[in-house]
Coordinates of C-alpha atoms in Angstrom, one line a residue:
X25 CA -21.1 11.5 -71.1
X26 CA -21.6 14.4 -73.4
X27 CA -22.8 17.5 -71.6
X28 CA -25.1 20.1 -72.7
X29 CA -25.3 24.0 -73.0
X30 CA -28.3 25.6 -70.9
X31 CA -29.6 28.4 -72.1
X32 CA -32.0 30.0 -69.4
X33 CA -34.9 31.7 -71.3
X34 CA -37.7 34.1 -69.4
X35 CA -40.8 33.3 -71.4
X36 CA -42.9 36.5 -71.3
X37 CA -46.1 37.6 -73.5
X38 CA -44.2 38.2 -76.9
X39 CA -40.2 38.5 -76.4
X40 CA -37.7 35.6 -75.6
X41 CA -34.4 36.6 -73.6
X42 CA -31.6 33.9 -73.5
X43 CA -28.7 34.0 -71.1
X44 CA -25.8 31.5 -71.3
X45 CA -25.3 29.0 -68.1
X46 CA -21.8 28.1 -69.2
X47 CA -20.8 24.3 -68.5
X48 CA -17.1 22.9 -67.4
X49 CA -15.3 20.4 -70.0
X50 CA -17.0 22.2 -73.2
X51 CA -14.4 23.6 -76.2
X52 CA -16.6 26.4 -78.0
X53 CA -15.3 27.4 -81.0
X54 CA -17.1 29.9 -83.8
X55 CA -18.3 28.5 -86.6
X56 CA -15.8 28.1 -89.2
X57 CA -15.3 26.9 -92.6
X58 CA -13.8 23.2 -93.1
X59 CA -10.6 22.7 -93.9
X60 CA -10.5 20.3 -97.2
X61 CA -7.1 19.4 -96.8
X62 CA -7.4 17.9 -93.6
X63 CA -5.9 14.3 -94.1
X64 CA -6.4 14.2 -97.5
X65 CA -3.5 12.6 -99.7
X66 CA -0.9 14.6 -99.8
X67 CA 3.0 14.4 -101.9
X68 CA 6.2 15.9 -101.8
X69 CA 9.2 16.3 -104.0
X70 CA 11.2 14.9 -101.0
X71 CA 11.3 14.2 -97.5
X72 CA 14.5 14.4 -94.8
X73 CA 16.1 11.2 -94.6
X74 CA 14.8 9.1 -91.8
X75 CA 12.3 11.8 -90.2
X76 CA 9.1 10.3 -91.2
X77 CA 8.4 14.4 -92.0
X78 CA 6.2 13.3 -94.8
X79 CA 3.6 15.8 -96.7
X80 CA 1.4 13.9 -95.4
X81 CA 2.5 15.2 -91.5
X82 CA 1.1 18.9 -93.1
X83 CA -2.3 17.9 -93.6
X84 CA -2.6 16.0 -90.4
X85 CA -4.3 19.0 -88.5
X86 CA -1.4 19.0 -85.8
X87 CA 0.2 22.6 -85.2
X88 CA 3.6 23.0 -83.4
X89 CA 4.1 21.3 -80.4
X90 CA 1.6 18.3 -80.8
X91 CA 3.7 15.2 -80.4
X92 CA 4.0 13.0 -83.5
X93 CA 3.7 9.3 -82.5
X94 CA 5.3 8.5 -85.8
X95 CA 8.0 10.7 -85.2
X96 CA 8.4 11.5 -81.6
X97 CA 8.9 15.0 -83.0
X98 CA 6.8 18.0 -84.4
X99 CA 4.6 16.9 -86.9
X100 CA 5.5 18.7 -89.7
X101 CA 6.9 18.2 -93.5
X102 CA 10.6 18.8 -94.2
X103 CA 12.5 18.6 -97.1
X104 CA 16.3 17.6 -97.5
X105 CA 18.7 20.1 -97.0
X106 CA 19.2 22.1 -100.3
X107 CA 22.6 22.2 -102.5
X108 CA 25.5 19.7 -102.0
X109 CA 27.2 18.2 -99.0
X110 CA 27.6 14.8 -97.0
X111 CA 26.2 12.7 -96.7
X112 CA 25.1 13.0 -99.8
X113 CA 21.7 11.5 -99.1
X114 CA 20.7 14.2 -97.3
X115 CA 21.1 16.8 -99.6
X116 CA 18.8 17.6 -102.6
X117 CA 20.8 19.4 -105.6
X118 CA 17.3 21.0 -106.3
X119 CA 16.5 24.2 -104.8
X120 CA 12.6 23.9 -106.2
X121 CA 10.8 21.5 -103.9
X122 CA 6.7 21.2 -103.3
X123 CA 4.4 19.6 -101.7
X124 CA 0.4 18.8 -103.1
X125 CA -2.6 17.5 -101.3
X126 CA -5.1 16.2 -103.4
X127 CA -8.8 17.3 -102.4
X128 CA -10.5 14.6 -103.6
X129 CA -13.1 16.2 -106.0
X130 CA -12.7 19.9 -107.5
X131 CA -13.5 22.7 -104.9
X132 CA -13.8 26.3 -105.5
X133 CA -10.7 27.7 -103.1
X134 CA -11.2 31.3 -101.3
X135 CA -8.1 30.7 -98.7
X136 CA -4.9 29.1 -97.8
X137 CA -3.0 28.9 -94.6
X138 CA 0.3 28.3 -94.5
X139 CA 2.0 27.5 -90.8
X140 CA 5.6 27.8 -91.5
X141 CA 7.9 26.1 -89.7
X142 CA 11.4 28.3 -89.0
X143 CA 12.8 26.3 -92.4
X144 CA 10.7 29.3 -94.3
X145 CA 10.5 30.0 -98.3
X146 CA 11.7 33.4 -99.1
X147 CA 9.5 33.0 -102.5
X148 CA 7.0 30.6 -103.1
X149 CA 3.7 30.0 -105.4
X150 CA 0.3 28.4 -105.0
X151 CA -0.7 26.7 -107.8
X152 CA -4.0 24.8 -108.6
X153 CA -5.0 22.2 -111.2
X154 CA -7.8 19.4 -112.2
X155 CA -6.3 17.2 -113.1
X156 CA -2.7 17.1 -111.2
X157 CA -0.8 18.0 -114.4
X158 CA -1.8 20.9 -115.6
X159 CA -0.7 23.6 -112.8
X160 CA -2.3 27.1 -112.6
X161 CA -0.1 30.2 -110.4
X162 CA -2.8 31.9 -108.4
X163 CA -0.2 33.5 -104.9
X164 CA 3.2 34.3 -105.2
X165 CA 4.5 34.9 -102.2
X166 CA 7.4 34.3 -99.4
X167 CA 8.3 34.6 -95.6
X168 CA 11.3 34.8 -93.6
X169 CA 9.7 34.3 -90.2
X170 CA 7.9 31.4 -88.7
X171 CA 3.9 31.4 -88.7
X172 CA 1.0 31.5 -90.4
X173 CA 0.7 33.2 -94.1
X174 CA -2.8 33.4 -95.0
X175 CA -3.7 33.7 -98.0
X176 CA -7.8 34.8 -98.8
X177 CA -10.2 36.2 -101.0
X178 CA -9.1 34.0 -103.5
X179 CA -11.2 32.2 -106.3
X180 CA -9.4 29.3 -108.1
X181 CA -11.2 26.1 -109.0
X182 CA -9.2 23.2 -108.3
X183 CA -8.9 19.6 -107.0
X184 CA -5.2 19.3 -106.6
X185 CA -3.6 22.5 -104.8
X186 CA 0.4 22.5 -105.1
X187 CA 3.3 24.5 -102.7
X188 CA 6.0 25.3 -104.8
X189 CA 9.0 26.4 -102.5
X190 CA 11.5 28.5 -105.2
X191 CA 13.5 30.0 -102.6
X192 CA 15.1 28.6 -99.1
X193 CA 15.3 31.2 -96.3
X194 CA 18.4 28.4 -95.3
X195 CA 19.1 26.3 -98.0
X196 CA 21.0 23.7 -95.6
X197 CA 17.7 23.7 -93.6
X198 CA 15.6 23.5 -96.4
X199 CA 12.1 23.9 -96.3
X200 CA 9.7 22.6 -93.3
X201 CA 5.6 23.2 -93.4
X202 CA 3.6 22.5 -89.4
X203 CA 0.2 22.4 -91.7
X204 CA -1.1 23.5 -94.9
X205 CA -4.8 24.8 -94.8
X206 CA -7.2 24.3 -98.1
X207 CA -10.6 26.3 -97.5
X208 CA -13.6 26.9 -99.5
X209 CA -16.3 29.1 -98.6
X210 CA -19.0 26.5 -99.8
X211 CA -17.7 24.4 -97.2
X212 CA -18.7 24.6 -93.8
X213 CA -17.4 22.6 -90.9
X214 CA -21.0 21.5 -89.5
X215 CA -18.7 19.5 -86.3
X216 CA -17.7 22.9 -84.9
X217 CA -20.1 24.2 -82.3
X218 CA -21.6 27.3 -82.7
X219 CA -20.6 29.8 -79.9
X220 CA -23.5 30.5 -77.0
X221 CA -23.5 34.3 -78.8
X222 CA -24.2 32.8 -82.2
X223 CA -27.2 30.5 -80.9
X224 CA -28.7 33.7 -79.0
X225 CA -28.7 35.8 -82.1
X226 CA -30.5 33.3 -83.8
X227 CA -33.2 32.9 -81.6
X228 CA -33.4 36.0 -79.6
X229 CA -36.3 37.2 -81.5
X230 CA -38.6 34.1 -81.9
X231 CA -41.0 33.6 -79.5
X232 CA -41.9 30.3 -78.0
X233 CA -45.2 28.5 -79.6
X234 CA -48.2 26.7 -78.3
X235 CA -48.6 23.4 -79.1
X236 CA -52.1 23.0 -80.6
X237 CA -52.9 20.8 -77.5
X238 CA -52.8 24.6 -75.8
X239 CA -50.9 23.2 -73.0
X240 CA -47.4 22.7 -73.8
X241 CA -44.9 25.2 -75.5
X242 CA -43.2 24.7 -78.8
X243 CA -39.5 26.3 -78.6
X244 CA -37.3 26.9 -81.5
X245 CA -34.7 24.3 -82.4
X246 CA -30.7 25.5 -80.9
X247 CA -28.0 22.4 -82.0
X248 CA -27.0 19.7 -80.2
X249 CA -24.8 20.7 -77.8
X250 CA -27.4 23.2 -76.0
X251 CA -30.8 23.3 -74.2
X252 CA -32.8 25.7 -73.5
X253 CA -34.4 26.0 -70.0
X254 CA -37.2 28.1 -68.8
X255 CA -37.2 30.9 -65.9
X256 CA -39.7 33.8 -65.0
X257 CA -43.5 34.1 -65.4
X258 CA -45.8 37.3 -66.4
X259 CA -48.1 35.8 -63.4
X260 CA -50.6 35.7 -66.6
X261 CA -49.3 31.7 -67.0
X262 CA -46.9 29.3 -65.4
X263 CA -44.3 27.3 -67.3
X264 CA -42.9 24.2 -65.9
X265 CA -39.6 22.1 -66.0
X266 CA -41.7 20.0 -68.9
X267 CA -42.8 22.9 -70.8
X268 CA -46.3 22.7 -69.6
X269 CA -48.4 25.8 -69.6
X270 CA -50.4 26.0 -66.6
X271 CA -53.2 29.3 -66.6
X272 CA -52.8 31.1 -63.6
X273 CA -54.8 34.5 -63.8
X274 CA -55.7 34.7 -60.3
X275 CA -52.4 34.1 -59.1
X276 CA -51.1 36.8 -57.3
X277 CA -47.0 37.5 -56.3
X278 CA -44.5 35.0 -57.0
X279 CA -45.5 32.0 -58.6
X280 CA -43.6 29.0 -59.0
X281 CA -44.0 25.4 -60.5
X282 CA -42.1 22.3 -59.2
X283 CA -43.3 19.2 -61.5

């Protein structure tokens, strides 16, 4: 059952106060921008022999350590090993490899994020295009460790965005990707739940509403995944568990309302 987000409000005259009543079993994450790459169809130069390491396995949304059913391993891309050696099938003469995920429709691109695997690219480019053949340089670039690279505040118009690895860290290891990250800033991921902070901000400052019956209260709209509850009274009017308004000018000390 899905649970909801309180947030405890004290109702006064003109001002709205919110307070967080955190709940077990939520993930709250800040709004962020969507990732277009995300299981989007994605192709390599090649893949190591009988690992199922696909390009497909970068845009999968699975980071290091996240068990591959396909695999039984990391799910990651990884090329052959780089040069000449035996068994031959295993090794890929070309020290050039990339991989390219195909956004479906043409995006304007503001950042990139690269999680290397230990198999790194010493050099590398990001390249863009329309139409998948015609290839655009926008980052070059290279790592020696493991990790993210992130690559922002860029603005390249493309469709089809293409890794092109141009230097091995290990050229017997070749090259391995965990994930690879397309972002635009037009994009926003409207399935990541704002943060109780972020919902606050917004509504800190709006006062609830009468209805135009004059007995119930209009509050402002928070997403999905919170409520807002009511606590406190200016002993000027009671607020119940339904939002109803109840006058209560002669009411001295605490008040309280249990419908």
């Amino acid at each position: 059952m899905k649970q909801i987000r309180k947030l405890m409000i004290s109702c006064l005259t003109a001002l709205m106060v919110a307070t967080l009543l955190p709940a077990q079993g939520i993930s709250v994450k800040a709004a962020q921008l969507k990732n277009l790459a995300l299981n989007k169809t994605a192709t390599e130069s090649s893949v190591c022999p009988d690992s199922g390491k696909t390009a497909m396995k970068a845009v999968d949304g699975k980071r290091k350590g996240d068990e591959d059913p396909d695999t039984n391993n990391d799910s990651r891309w990884s090329t052959k090993r780089l040069g000449t050696g035996t068994p031959s099938e295993q090794w890929d003469p070309n020290i050039e490899q990339w991989m390219m995920v195909d956004l479906g429709e043409e995006y304007t691109v503001n950042k990139i994020v690269i999680d290397w695997e230990g198999a790194t690219a010493t050099k590398y480019k990001l390249q863009g295009s329309l139409d998948g053949v015609n290839f655009t340089d926008f980052v070059e670039s290279g790592t020696t460790a493991a990790g993210e690279m992130v690559h922002d505040s860029l603005d390249v118009n493309a469709r089809y965005v293409k890794l092109l690895c141009l230097q091995p860290k290990t050229a017997k290891y070749g090259y391995s990707v965990y994930e690879f990250e397309v972002y635009s800033n037009d994009v926003i991921d409207d399935h990541v739940p704002s943060t109780a902070a972020e919902v606050i901000k917004d509504i800190q400052n709006t006062a609830p509403t009468l209805a135009p019956d004059g007995n119930s209260l209009v509050l402002p709209t928070v997403p999905a995944e919170y409520e807002i509850e009511l606590y406190g009274t200016d002993n000027a009017q009671v607020v119940s568990t339904a939002n109803v308004v109840y006058q209560c000018n002669a009411c001295k000390g605490n008040v309280s309302c249990n419908e």
